[in-house]
Short mmCIF file of C-alpha atoms in Angstrom, two decimals:
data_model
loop_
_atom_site.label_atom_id
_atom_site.label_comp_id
_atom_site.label_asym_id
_atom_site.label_seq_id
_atom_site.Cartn_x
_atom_site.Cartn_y
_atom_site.Cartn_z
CA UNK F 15 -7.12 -25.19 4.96
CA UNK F 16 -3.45 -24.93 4.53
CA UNK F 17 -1.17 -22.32 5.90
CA UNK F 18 2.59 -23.06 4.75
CA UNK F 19 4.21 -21.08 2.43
CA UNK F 20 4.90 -23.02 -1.13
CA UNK F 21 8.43 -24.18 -1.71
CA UNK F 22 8.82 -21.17 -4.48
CA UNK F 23 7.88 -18.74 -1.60
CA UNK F 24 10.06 -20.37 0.72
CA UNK F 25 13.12 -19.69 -1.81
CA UNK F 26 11.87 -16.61 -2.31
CA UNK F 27 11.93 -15.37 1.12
CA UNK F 28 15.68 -17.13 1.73
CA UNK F 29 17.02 -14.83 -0.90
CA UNK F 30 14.97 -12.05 0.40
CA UNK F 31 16.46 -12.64 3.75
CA UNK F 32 19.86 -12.61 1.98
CA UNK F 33 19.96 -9.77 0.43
CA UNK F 34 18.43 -8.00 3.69
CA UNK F 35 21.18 -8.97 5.92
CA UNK F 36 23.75 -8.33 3.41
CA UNK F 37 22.82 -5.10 1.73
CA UNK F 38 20.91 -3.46 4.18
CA UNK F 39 21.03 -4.33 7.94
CA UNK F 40 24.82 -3.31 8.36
CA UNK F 41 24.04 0.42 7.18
CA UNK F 42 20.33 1.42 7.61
CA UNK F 43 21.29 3.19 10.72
CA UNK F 44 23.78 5.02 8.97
CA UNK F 45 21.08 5.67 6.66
CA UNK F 46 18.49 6.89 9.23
CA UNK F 47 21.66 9.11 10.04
CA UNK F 48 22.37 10.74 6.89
CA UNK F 49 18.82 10.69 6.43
CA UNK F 50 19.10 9.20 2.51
CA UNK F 51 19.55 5.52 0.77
CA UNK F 52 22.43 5.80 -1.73
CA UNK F 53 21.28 5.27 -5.11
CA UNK F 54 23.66 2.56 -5.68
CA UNK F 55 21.32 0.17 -3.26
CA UNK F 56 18.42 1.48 -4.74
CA UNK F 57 20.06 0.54 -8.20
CA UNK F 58 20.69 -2.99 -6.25
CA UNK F 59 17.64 -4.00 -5.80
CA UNK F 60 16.11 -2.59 -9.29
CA UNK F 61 18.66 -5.35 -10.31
CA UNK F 62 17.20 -7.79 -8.37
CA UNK F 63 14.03 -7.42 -9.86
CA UNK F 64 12.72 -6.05 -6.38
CA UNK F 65 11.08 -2.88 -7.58
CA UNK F 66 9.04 -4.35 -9.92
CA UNK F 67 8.15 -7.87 -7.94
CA UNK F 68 4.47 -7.19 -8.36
CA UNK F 69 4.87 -6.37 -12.33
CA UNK F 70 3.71 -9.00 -14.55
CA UNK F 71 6.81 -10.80 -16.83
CA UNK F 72 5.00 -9.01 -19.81
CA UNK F 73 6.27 -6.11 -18.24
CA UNK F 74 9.71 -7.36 -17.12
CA UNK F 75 8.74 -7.53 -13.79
CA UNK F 76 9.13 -10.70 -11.40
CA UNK F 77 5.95 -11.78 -11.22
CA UNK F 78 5.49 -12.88 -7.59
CA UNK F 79 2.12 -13.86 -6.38
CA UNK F 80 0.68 -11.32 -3.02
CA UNK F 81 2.18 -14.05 -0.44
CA UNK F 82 5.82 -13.64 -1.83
CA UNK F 83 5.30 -10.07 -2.38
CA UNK F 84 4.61 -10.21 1.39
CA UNK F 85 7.26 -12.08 2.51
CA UNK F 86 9.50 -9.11 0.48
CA UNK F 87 8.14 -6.59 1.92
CA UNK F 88 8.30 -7.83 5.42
CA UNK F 89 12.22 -8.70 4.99
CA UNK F 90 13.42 -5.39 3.95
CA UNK F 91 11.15 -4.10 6.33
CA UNK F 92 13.34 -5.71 9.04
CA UNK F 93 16.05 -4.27 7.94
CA UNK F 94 15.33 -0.70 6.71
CA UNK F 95 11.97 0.63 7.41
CA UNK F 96 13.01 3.57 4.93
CA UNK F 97 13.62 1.80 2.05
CA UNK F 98 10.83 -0.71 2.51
CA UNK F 99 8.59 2.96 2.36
CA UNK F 100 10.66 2.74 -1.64
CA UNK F 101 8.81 -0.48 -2.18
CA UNK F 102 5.49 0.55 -0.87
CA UNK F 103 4.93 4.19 -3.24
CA UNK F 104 7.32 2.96 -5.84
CA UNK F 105 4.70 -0.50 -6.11
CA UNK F 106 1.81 1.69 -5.42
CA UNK F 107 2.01 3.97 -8.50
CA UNK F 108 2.40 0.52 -10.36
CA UNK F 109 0.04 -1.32 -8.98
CA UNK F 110 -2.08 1.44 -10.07
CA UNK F 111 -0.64 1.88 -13.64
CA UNK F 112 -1.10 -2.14 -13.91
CA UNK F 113 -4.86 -2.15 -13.33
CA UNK F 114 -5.90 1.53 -14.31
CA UNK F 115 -3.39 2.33 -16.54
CA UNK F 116 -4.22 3.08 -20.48
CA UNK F 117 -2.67 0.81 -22.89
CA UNK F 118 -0.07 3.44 -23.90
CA UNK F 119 0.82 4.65 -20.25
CA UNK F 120 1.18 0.70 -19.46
CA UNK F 121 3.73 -0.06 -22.59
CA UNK F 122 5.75 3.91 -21.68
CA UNK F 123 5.81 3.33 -17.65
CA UNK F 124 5.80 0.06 -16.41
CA UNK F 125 8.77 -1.52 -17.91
CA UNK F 126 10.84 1.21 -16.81
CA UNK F 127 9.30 0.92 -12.94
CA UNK F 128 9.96 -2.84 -13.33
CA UNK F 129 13.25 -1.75 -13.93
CA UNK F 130 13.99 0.34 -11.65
CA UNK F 131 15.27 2.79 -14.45
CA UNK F 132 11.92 5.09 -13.26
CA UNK F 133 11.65 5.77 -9.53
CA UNK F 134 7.69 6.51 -8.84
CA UNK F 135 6.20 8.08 -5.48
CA UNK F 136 2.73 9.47 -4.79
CA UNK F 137 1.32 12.35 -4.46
CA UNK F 138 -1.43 12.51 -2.67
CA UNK F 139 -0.95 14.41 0.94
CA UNK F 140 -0.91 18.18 1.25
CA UNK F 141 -0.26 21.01 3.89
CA UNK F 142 -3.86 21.14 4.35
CA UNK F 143 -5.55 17.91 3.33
CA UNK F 144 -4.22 14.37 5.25
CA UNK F 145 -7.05 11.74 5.70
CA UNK F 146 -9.99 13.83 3.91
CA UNK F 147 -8.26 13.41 0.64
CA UNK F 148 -11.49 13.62 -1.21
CA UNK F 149 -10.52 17.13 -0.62
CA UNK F 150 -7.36 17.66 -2.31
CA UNK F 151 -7.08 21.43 -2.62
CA UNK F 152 -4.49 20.84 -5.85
CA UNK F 153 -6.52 21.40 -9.18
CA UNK F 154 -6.09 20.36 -12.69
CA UNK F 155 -8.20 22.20 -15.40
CA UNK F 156 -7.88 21.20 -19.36
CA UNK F 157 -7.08 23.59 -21.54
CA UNK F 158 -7.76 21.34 -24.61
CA UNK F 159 -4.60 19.71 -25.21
CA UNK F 160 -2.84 20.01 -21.69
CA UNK F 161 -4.08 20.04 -17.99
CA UNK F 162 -2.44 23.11 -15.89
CA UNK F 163 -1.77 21.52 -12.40
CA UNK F 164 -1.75 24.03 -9.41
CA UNK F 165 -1.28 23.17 -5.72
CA UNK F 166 0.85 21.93 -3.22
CA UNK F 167 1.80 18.23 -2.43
CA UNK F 168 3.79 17.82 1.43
CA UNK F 169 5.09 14.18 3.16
CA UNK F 170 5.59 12.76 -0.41
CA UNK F 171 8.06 9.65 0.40
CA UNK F 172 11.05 9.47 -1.94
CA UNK F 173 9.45 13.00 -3.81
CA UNK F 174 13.58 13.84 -3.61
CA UNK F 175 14.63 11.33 -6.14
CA UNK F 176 11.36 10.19 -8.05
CA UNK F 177 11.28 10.42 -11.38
CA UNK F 178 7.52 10.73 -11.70
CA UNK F 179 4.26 11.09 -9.56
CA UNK F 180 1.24 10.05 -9.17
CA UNK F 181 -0.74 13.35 -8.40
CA UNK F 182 -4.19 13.83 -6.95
CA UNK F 183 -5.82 16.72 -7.96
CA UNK F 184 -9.60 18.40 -8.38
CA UNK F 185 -10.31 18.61 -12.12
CA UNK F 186 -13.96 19.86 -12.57
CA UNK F 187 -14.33 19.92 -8.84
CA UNK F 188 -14.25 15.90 -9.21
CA UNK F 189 -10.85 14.37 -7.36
CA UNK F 190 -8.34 12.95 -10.59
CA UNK F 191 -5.44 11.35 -10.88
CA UNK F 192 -2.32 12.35 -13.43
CA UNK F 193 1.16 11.19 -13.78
CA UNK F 194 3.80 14.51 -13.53
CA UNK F 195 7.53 13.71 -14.37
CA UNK F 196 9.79 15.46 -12.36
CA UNK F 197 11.27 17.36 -15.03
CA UNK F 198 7.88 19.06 -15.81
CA UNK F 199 8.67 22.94 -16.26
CA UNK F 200 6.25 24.19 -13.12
CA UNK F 201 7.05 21.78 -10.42
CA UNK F 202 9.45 22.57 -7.75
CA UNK F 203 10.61 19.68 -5.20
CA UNK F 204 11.44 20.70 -1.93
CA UNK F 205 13.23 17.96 0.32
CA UNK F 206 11.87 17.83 4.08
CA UNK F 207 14.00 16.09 6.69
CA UNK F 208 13.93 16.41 10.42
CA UNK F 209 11.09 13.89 10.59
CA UNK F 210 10.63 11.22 13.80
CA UNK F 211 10.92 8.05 11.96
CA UNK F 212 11.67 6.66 8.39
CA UNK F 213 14.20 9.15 8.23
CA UNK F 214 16.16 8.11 4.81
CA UNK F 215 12.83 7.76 3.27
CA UNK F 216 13.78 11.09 1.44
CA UNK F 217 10.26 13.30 2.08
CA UNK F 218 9.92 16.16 -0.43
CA UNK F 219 7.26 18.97 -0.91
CA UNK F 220 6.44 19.65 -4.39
CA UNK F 221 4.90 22.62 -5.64
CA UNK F 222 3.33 22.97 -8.80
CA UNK F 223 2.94 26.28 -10.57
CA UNK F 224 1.25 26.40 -13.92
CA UNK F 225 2.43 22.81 -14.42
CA UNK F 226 1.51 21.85 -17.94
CA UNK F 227 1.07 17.85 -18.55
CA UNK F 228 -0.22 16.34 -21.57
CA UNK F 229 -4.19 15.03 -21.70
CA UNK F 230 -3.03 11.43 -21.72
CA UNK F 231 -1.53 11.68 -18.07
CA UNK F 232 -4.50 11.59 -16.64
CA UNK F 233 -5.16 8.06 -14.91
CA UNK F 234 -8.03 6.76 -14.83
CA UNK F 235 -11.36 8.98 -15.84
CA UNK F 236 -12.03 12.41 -14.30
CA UNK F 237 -13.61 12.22 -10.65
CA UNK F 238 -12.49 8.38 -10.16
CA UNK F 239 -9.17 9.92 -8.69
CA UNK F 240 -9.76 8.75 -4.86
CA UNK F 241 -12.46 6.20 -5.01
CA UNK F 242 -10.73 3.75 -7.49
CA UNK F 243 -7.24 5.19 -7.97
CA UNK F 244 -6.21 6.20 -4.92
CA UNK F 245 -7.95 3.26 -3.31
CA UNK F 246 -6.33 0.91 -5.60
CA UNK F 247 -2.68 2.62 -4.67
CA UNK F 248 -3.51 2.89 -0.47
CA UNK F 249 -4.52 -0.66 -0.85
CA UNK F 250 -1.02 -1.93 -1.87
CA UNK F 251 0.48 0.23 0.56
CA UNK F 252 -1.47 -0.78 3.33
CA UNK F 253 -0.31 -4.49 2.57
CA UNK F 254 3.10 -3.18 1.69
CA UNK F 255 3.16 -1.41 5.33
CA UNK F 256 1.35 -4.25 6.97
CA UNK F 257 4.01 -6.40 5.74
CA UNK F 258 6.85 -3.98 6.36
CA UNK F 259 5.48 -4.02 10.37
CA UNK F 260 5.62 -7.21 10.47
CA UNK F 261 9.53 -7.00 9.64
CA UNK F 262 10.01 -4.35 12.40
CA UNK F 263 8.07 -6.49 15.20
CA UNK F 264 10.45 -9.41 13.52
CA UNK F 265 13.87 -7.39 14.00
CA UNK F 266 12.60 -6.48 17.61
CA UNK F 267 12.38 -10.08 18.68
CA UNK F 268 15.82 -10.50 16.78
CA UNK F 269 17.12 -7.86 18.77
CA UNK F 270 15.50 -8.59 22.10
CA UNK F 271 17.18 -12.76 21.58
CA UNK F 272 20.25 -11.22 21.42
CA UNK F 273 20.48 -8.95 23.80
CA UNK F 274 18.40 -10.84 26.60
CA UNK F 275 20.97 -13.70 25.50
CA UNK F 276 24.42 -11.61 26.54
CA UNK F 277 23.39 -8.82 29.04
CA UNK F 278 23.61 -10.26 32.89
CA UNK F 279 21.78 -8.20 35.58
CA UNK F 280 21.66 -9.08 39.10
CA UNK F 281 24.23 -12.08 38.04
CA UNK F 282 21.55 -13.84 35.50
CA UNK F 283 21.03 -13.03 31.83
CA UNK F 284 18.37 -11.14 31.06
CA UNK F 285 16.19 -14.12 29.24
CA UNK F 286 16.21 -15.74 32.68
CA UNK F 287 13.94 -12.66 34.32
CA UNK F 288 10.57 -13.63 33.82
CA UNK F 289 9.52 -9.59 33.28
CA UNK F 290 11.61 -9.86 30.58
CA UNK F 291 10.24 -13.34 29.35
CA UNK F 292 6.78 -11.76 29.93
CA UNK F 293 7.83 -8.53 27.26
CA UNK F 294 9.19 -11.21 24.57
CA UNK F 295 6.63 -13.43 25.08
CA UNK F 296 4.24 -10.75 24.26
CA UNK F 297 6.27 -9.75 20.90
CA UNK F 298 6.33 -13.69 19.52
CA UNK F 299 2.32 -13.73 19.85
CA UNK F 300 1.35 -10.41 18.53
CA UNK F 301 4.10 -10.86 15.88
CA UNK F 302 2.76 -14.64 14.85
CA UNK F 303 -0.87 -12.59 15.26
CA UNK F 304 0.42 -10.17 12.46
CA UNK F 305 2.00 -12.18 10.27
CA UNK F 306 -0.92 -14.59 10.17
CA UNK F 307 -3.05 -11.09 8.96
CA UNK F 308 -0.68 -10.24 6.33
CA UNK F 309 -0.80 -13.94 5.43
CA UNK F 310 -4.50 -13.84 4.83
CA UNK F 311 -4.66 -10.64 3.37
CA UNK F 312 -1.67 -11.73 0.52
CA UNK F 313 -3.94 -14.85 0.22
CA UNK F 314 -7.27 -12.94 -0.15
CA UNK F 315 -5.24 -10.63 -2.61
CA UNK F 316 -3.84 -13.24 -4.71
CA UNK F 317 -7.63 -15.01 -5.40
CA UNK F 318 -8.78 -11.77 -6.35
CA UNK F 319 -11.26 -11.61 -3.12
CA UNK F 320 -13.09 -8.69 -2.67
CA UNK F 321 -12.73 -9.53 1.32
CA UNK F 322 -9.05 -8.46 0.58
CA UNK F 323 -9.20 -4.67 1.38
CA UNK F 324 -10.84 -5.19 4.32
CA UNK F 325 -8.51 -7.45 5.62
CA UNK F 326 -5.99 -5.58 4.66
CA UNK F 327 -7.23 -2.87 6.50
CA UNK F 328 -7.44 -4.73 9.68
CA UNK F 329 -3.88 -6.37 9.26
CA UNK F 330 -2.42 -2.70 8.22
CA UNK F 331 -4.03 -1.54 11.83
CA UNK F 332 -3.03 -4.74 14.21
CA UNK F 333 0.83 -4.81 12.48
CA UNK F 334 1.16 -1.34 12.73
CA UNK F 335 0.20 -1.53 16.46
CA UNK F 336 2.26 -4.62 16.89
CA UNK F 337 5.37 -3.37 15.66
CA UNK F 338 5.59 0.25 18.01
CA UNK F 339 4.06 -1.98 21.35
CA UNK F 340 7.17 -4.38 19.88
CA UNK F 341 9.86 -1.68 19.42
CA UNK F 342 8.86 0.14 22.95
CA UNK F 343 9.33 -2.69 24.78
CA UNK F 344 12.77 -3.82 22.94
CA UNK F 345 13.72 -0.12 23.76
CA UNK F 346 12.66 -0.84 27.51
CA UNK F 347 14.55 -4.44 27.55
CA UNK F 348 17.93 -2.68 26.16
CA UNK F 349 17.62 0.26 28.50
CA UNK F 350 19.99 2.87 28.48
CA UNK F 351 21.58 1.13 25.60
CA UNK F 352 18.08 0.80 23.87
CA UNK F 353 17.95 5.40 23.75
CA UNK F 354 21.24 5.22 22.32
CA UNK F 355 22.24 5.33 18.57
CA UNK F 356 24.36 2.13 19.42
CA UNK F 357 21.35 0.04 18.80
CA UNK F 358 19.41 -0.39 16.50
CA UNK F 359 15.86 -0.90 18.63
CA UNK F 360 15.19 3.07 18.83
CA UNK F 361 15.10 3.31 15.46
CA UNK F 362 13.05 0.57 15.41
CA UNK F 363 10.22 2.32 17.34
CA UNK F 364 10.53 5.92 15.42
CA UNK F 365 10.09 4.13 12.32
CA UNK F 366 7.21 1.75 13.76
CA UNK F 367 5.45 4.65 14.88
CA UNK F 368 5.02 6.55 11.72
CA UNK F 369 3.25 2.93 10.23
CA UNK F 370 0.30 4.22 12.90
CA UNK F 371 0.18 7.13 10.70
CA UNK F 372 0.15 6.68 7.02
CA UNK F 373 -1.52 4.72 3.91
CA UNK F 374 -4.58 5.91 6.63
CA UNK F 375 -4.09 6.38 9.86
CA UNK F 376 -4.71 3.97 12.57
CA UNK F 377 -7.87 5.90 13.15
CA UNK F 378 -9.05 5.69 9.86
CA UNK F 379 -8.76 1.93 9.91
CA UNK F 380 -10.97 1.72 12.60
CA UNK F 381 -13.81 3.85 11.09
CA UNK F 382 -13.40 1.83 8.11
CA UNK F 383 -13.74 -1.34 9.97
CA UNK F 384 -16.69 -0.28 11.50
CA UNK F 385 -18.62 0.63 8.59
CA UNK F 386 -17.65 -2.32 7.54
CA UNK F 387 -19.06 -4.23 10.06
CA UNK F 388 -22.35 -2.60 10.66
CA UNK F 389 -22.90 -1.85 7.07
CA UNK F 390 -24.79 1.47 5.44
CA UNK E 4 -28.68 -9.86 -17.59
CA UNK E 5 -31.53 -11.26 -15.40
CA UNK E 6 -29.19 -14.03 -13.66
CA UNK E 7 -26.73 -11.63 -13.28
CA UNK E 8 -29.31 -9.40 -10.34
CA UNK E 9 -28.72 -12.17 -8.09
CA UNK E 10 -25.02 -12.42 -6.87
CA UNK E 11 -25.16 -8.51 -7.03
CA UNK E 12 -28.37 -8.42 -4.70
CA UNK E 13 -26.48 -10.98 -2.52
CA UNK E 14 -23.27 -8.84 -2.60
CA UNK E 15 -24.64 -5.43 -2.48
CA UNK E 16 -27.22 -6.78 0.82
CA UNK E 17 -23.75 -7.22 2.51
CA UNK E 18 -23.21 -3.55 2.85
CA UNK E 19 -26.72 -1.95 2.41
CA UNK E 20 -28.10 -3.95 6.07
CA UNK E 21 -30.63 -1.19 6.39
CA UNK E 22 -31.92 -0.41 2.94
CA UNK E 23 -33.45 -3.23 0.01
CA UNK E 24 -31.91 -1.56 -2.57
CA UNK E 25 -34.29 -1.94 -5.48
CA UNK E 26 -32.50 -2.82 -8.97
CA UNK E 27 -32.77 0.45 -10.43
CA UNK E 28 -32.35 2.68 -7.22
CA UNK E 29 -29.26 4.90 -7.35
CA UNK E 30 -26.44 3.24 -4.79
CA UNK E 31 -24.33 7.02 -5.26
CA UNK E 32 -27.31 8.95 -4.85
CA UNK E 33 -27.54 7.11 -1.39
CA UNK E 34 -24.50 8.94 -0.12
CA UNK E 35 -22.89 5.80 1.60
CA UNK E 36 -20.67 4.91 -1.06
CA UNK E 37 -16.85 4.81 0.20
CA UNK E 38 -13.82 3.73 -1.71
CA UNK E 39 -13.77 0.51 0.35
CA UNK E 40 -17.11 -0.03 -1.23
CA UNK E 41 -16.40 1.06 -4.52
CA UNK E 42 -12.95 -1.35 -4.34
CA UNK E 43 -14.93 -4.72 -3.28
CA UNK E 44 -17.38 -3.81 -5.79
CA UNK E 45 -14.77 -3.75 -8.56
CA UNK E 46 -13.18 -7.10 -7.02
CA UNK E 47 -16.68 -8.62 -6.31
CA UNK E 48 -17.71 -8.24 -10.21
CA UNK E 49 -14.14 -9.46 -11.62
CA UNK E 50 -14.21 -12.49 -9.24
CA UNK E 51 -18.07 -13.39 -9.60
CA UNK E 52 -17.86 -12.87 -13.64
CA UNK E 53 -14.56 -14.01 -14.41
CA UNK E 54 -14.24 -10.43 -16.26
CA UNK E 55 -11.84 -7.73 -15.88
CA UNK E 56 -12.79 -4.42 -14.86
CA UNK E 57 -10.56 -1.98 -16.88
CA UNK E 58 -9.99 1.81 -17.50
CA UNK E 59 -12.49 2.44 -20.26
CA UNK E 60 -14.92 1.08 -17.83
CA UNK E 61 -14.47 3.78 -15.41
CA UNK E 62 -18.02 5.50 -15.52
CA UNK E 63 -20.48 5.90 -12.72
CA UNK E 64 -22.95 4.92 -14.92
CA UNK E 65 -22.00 1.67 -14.94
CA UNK E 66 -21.70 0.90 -11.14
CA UNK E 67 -24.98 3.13 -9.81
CA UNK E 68 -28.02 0.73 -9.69
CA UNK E 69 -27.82 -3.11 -9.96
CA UNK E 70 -29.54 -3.34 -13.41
CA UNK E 71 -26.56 -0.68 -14.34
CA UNK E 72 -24.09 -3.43 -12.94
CA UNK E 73 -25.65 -6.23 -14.44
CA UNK E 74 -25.73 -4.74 -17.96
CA UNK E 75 -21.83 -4.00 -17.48
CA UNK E 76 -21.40 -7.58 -16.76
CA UNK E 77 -23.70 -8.92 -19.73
CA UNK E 78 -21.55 -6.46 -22.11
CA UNK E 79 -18.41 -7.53 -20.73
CA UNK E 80 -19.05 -11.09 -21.05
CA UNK E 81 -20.33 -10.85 -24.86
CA UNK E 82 -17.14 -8.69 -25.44
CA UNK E 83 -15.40 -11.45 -24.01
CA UNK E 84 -16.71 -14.32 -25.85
CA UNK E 85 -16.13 -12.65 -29.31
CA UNK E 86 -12.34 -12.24 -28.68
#
């Protein structure tokens, strides 16, 4: 057993790092602020090859292995929890296209999402239906040469800007999967804002009325919509978000250094009351914990394991933890200053807190552990 | 198709700690199938078989009893070696 990143990953994650603390650290909270990412950065890192690092060279993507997709998503995750949320639906509906795809949708989409040229999100929440989404009220029905798409989708990360979605609906009373470009007469996008955390990560609803899209956007076959497609898709988020937590937890102890390293109370710094020590001491383990998960999981992932979702699962639920224990108590170390818009820690915890809540809730990662572990 | 039963048995005996599944009982009909199941399954049969499991072989008939399973394999694997 070996657990050191190759000398390619290293590099990888240097540049990653780079970009991160030149691109997006000195504006995300501007960004949680206006609540939007400009497209110019999102442009940015379509150049760097970022939205399509999980894309195959075939496909002009870059090709990285789990482990280095990992390490990406865990570095913009330190920096801007709302654009790392771009990299987790934007890679989910191609991570989905890449190993459910047809031939044809393959050759028309995935160059373009490599590219950047195509923003994807997914579309799977609605007003009704969260966890259960077996249940998807949306429904599809064929008329021959089109489906007819009815329904509402709500929470649907970057739905403002996406160019296409991946959109779960009941076709024969059997949950299905279609790609709907945004353009489609019979969709409406609605943006949401107001939200507690990822705030820039541009939520729309979408409503579709009577939305016609040809036969061959249907993913997949009819009634394998949740069970392999949308598994598939929450599978890469889940690592995606894992990985993203880990960057939060990261940017707290960044923070935390900092602070506990220039803030004097009762005529010592901070770092030198042991409360304090006790607080970051607790963020370096949990956060080595984490990032050890995400580790194996990207590992598991990149073997082709089938022990990979599982861990996933369980690394999605301990980072996700991690990071908002991690952000409250960098909130509590800054104090006053931690509440204010000043700093960047109570961002931190808004964002950290909404990773408890999607790609399945923290709940639904325990249920799903538990199955797991005393079987059917 | 027959050495095929094995590694499935083995896998499948994982999840199914309460039930011998016999090789041509239903695993859907069941009603414990979950798309954390249905996932490893997928990844279970690609990394045992060295195959890929693709869109066109998106059918519940092909994942619902171990025999089903094993025939998917031994068609896959002839498809394979032709190409």
């Amino acid at each position: 057993m070996k657990i050191e990143l190759t000398l390619e990953q290293k590099d990888n994650q240097a540049a990653f790092r780079d970009f991160v603390d030149r691109e997006i650290i000195p504006d995300a909270d501007r960004f949680d602020l206006e609540e939007s990412i400009p497209p110019e950065l999102i442009q940015k890192l379509g150049r760097e090859g970022y939205l399509g690092a999980l894309l195959p060279k075939e496909f002009g993507g870059k090709g990285l292995d789990a482990i280095a997709i990992g390490l990406l998503n865990e570095e913009v995750g330190r920096g801007c929890s709302s654009l790392r949320s771009l990299l987790t639906v934007h890679g989910m509906v191609a991570q989905t296209l890449l190993k459910w795809g047809s031939k044809s949708q393959q050759k028309y989409w995935l160059p373009r999402l490599a590219s950047g040229r195509v923003i994807a999100a997914f579309g799977l929440s609605e007003p009704n239906i969260g966890s259960d989404a077996k249940s998807v009220e949306t429904t599809a029905t064929s008329d021959g040469s089109f489906y007819v798409l009815n329904g509402q989708k709500k929470w649907i990360t970057f739905g403002q800007i996406a160019d296409v979605f991946l959109i779960f609906a009941q076709c024969e009373g059997k949950p299905s999967a279609f790609l709907v470009e945004s353009d489609r007469p019979g969709l409406s996008i609605q943006p949401i804002s107001g939200m507690l955390g990822v705030k820039a990560s541009m939520l729309a609803q979408l409503s579709l009325n009577e939305c016609q899209i040809p036969q061959e956007n249907l993913v997949g076959r009819v009634g394998f919509g949740v069970s392999h497609i949308a598994a598939t898709a929450l599978d890469y988020g889940r690592y995606s978000v894992a990985c993203g937590c880990v960057g939060i937890a990261q940017a707290c102890l960044e923070a935390c250094t900092r602070y506990a390293n220039q803030r004097k109370q009762f005529g010592v710094y901070l770092k030198d009351h042991q409360l304090i020590q006790q607080m970051v001491t607790e963020i370096i383990i949990n956060l080595k914990a984490a990032r050890l998960l995400c580790y194996q999981a990207g590992y598991l992932k990149h073997i082709g394991d089938p022990r990979a979702i599982l861990e996933t699962s369980i690394a999605k639920y301990f980072a996700s933890k991690t990071a908002t224990q991690a952000a409250s108590d960098a909130v509590q170390i800054h104090g006053a200053n931690g509440c204010s818009s000043e700093y960047s820690v109570q961002r931190y915890l808004r964002d950290a807190k909404i990773m408890e809540i999607i790609e399945g809730s923290n709940q639904i990662q325990q249920v799903t552990i538990a199955n797991y572990h005393f079987g059917f | 198709m027959e050495k095929h039963k094995l590694p499935i048995k083995t896998f499948l005996a994982k999840f199914f700690v309460n039930h011998e599944l016999q090789d041509n009982e239903d695993i859907f009909a069941l009603g414990f199938v979950n798309s954390l199941f249905a996932m490893q399954l997928v990844l279970f049969i690609e990394q045992e078989f060295s195959i890929a499991i693709e869109n066109e072989d998106l059918d519940f008939e092909n994942f619902k009893t171990i025999n089903a399973i094993a025939g998917l394999v031994e068609r896959k694997q002839v498809l394979l070696a032709r190409t």
